[in-house]
Short mmCIF file of C-alpha atoms in Angstrom, two decimals:
data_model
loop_
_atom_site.label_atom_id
_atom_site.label_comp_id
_atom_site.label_asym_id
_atom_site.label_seq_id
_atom_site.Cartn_x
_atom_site.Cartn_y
_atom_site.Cartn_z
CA UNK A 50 102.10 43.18 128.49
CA UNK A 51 105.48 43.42 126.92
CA UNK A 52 106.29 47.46 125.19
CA UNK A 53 107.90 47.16 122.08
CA UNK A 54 111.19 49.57 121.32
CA UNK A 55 112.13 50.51 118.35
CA UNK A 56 115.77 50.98 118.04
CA UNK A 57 116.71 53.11 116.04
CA UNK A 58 118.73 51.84 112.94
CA UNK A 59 122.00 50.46 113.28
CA UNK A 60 125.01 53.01 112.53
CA UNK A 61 126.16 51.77 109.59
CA UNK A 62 122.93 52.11 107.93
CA UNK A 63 122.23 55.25 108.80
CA UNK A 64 125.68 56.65 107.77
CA UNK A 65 124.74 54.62 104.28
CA UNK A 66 121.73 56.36 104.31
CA UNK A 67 122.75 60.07 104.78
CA UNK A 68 126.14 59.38 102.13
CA UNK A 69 122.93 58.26 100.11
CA UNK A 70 121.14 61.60 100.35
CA UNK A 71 124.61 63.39 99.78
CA UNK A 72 125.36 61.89 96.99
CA UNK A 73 121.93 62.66 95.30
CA UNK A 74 121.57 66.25 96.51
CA UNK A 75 125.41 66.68 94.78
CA UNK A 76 124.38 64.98 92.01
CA UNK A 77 121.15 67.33 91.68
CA UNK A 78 123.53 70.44 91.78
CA UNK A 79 126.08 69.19 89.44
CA UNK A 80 122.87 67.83 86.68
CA UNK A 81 121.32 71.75 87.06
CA UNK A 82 124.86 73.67 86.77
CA UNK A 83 125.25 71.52 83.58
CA UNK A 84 121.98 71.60 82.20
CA UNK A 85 122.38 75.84 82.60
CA UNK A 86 125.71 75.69 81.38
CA UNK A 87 124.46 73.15 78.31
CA UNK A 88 121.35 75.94 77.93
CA UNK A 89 123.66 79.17 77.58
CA UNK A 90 122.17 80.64 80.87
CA UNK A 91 125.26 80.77 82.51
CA UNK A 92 128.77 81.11 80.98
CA UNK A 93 131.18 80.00 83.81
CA UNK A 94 134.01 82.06 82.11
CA UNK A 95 131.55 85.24 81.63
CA UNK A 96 130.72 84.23 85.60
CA UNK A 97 134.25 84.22 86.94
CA UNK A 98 135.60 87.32 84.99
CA UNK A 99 132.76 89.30 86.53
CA UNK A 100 133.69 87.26 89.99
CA UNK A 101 137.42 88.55 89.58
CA UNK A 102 136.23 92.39 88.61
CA UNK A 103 133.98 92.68 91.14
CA UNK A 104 136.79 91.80 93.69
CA UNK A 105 139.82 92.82 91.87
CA UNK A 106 138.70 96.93 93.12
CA UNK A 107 141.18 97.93 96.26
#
């Protein structure tokens, strides 16, 4: 009775397959920031100013 292994996939597919799930997950983040921007729920000027405020106190 022979086992069978499974190897696990070869490098170069699973390097495909995590730049895969990068890509998506970036994509994801960059569709919502838009899609809040496009919405009015957050101004990225009104964010920054209040960024540079907050931090601009000694």
């Amino acid at each position: 009775m022979k086992k069978t292994v499974y190897k696990s996939p070869p490098l170069t597919l699973r390097r495909a397959l995590s730049f895969d799930r990068l890509v998506l997950c970036t994509g994801l983040i960059a569709l919502t920031f838009g899609l809040s921007v496009r919405l009015g729920m957050l101004d990225p000027r009104a964010e920054v100013s209040q960024f540079a405020a907050a931090h601009a106190t000694p």
